[in-house]
mmCIF file of C-alpha atoms in Angstrom:
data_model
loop_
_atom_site.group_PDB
_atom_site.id
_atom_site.type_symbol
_atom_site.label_atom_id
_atom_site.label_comp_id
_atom_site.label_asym_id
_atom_site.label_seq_id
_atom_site.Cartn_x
_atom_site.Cartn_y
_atom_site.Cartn_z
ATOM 1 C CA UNK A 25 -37.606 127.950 -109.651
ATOM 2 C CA UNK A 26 -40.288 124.820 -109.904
ATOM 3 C CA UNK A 27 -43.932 125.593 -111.047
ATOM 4 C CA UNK A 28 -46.036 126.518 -108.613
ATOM 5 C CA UNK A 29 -49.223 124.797 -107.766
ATOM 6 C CA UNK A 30 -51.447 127.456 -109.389
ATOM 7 C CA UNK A 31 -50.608 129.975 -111.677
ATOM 8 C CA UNK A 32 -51.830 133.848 -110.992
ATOM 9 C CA UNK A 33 -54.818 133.583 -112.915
ATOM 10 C CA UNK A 34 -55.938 130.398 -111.269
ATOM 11 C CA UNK A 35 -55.607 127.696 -113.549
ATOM 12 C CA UNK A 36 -53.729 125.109 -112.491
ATOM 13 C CA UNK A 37 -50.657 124.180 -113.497
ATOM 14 C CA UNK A 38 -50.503 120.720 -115.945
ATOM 15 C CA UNK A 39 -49.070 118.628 -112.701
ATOM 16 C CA UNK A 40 -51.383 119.672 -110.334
ATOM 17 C CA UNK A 41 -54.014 119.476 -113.002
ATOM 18 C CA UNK A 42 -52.979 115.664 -113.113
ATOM 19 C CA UNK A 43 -52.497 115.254 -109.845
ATOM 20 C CA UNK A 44 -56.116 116.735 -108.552
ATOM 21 C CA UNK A 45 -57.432 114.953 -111.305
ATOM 22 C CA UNK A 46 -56.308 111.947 -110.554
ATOM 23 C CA UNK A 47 -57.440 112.613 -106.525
ATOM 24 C CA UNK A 48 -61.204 113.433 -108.439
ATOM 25 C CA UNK A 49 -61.466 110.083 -110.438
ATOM 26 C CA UNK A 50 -60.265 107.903 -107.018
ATOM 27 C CA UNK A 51 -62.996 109.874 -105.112
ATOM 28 C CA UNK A 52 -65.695 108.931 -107.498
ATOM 29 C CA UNK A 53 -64.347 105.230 -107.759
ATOM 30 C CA UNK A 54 -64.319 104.749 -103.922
ATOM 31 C CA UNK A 55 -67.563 106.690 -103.886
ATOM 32 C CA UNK A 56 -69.033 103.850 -106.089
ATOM 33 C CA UNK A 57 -67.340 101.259 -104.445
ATOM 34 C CA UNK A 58 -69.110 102.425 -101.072
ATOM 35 C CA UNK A 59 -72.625 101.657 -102.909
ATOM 36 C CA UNK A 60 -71.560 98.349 -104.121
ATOM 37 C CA UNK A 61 -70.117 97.148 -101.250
ATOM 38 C CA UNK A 62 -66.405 97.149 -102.588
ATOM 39 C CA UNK A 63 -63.568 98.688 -101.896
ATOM 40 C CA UNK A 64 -61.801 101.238 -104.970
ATOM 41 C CA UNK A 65 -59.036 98.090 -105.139
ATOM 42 C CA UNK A 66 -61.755 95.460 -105.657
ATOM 43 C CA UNK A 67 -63.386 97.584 -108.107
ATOM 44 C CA UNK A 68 -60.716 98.172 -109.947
ATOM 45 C CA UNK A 69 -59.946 94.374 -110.149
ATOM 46 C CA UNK A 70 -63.396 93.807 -110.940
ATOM 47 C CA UNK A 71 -62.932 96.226 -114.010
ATOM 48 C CA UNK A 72 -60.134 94.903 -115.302
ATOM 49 C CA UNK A 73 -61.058 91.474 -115.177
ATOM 50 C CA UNK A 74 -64.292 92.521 -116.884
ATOM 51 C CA UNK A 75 -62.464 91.619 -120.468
ATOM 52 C CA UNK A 76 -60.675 88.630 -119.595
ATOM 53 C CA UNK A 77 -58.926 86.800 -117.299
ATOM 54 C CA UNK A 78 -55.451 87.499 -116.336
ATOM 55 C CA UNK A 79 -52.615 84.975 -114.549
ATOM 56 C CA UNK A 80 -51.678 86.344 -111.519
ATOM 57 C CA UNK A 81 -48.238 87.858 -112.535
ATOM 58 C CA UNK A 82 -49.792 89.671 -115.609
ATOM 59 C CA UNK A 83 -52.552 90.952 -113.337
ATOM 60 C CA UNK A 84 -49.865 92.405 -111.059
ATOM 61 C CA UNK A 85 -47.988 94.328 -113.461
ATOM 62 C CA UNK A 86 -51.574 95.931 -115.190
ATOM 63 C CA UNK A 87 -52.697 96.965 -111.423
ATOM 64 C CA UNK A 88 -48.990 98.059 -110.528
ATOM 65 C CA UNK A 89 -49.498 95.653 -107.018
ATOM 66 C CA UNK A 90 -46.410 93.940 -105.377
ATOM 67 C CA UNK A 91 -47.227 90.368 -105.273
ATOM 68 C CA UNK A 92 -48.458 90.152 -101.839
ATOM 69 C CA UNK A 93 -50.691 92.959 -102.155
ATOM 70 C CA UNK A 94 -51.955 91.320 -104.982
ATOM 71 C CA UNK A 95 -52.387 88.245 -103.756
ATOM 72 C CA UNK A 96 -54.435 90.052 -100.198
ATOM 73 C CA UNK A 97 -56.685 91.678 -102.750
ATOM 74 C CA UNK A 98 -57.697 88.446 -104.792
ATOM 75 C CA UNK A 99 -57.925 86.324 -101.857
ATOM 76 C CA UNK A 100 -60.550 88.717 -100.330
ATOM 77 C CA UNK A 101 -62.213 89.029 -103.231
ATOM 78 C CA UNK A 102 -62.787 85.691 -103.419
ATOM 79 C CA UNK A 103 -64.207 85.109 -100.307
ATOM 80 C CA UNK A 104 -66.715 87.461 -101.203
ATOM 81 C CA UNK A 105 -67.340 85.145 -104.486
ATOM 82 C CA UNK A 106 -66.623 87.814 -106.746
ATOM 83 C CA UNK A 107 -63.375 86.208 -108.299
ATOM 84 C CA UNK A 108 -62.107 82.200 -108.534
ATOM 85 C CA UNK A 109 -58.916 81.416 -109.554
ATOM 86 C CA UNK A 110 -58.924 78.639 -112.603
ATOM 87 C CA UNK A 111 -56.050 76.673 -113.629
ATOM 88 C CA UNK A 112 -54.149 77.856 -116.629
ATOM 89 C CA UNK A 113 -54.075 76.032 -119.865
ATOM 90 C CA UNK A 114 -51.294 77.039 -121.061
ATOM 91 C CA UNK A 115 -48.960 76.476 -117.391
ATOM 92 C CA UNK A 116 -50.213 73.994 -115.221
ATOM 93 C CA UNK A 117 -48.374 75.166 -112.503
ATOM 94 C CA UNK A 118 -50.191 78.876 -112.555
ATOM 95 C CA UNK A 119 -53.485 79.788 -111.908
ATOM 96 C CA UNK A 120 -56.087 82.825 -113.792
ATOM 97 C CA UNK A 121 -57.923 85.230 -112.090
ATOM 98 C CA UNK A 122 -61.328 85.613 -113.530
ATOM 99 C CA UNK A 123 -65.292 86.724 -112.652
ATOM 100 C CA UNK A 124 -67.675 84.279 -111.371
ATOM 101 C CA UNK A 125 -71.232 84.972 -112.231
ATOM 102 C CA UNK A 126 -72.081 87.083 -109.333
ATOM 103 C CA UNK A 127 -69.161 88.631 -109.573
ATOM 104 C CA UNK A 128 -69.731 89.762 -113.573
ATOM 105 C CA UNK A 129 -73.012 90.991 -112.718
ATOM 106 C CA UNK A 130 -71.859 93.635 -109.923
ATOM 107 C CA UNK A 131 -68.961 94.461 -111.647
ATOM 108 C CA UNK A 132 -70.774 95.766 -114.683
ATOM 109 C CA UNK A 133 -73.081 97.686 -112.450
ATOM 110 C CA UNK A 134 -70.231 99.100 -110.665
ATOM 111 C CA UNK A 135 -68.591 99.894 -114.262
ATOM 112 C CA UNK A 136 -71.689 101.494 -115.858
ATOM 113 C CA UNK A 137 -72.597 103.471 -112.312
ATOM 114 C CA UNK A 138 -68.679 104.420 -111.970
ATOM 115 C CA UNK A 139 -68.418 105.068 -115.997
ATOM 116 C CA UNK A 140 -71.852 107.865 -115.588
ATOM 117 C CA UNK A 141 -69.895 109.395 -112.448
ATOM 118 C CA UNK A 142 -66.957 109.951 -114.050
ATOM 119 C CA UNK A 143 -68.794 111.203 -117.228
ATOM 120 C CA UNK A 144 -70.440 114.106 -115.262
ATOM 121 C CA UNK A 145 -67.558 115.476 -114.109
ATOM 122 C CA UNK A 146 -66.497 117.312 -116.990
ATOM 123 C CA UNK A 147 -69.969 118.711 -117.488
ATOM 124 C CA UNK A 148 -68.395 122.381 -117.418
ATOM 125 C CA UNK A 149 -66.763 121.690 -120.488
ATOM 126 C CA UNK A 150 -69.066 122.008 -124.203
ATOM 127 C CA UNK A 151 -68.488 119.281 -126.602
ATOM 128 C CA UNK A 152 -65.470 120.213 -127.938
ATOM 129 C CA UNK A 153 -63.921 121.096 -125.073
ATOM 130 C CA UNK A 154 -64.318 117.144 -123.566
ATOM 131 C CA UNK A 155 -63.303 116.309 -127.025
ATOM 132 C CA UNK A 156 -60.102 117.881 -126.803
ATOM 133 C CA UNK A 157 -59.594 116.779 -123.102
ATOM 134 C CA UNK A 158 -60.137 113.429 -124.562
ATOM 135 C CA UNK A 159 -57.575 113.502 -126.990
ATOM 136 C CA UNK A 160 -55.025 115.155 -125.022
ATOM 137 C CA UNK A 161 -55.588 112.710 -122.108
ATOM 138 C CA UNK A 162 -55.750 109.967 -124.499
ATOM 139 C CA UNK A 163 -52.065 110.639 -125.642
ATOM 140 C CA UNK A 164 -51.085 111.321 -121.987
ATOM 141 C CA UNK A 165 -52.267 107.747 -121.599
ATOM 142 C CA UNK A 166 -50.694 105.883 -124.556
ATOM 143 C CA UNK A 167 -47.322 107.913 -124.520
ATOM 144 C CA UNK A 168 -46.944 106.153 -120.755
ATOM 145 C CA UNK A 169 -48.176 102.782 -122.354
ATOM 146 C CA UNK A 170 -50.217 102.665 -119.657
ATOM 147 C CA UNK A 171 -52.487 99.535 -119.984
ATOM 148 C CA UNK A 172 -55.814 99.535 -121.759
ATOM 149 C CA UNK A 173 -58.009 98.207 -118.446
ATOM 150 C CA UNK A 174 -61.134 100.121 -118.612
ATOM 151 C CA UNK A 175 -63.157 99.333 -121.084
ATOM 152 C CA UNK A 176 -64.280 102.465 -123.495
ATOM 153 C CA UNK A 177 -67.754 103.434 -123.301
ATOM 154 C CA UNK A 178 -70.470 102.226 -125.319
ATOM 155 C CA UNK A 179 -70.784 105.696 -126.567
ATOM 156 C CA UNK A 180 -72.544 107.812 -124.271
ATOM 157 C CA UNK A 181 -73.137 111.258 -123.045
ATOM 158 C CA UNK A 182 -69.336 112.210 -123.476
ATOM 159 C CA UNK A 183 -68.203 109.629 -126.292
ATOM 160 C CA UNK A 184 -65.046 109.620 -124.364
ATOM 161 C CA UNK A 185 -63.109 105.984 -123.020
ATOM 162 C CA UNK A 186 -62.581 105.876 -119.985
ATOM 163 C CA UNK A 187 -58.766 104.989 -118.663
ATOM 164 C CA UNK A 188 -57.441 102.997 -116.102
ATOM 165 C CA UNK A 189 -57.678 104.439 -112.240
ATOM 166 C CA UNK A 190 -54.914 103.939 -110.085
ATOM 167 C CA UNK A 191 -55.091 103.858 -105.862
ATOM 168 C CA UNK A 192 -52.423 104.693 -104.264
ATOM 169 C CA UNK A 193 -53.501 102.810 -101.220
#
């Protein structure tokens, strides 16, 4: 028979130790989104645009959105003059999806407010114990090539990077 969802003792088991977690981190991003006026989608956008731009294909297949989605999410964004979509240099026929100013500026407030949430959530956990969370999440991560979208942290409290968030929504 399956796993259960907890074992005797109360620990959970590794999927539903994933799973919750994963519930946890969307909580705190929509939590932050609610004091900056976003929603955890735009947020996330704002994030991952944060490094660069991205061409609207590319940008769907790092935020796992079906082109229509995608294109809902950046079209509302930009009405709220948070993103602009720039011809590419490369295809004249695409576009890019980057920050305008205001834009930028909220969505490294968001980041850095998001980023401290986030960080306080393991604060059970002693040094090493985050440490080792960080490294075993951290292979979780890169073993499912999973995108590097969030940027790592500048090095604070936790000295831990921070990994993409994913809404199911």
């Amino acid at each position: 028979m399956g796993e259960k969802s907890e074992k005797t003792d109360g620990r959970l088991g590794v999927v539903a130790a994933l799973v919750q977690s994963s519930f946890l981190v969307n909580a705190v991003y929509a939590e932050s989104g609610r004091e900056y006026g976003l929603t955890p989608q735009q947020g996330q956008l704002l994030c991952v645009l944060m490094a660069r731009s991205y061409g609207m294909g590319e940008l769907g297949s790092v935020l796992r959105l079906a082109k229509s989605s995608l294109t809902g999410l950046v079209d509302r964004t930009a009405r709220n003059g948070l993103v602009q979509r720039e011809p590419d240099p490369e295809d004249s026929r695409a576009v890019r999806v980057a920050l305008t100013s205001q834009g930028a500026a909220l969505a490294r407030d968001f980041y850095d407010e998001t980023c401290r949430r986030i960080d306080r959530l393991p604060d059970g956990l002693t040094a090493e114990e985050r440490e080792v969370l960080a490294g075993l999440l951290g292979r979780v991560v890169r073993d499912n090539e999973v995108p590097e979208v969030f940027l790592p942290t500048d090095g604070g409290a936790g000295q831990q990077e921070t990994i993409e968030v994913r809404s199911t929504n």
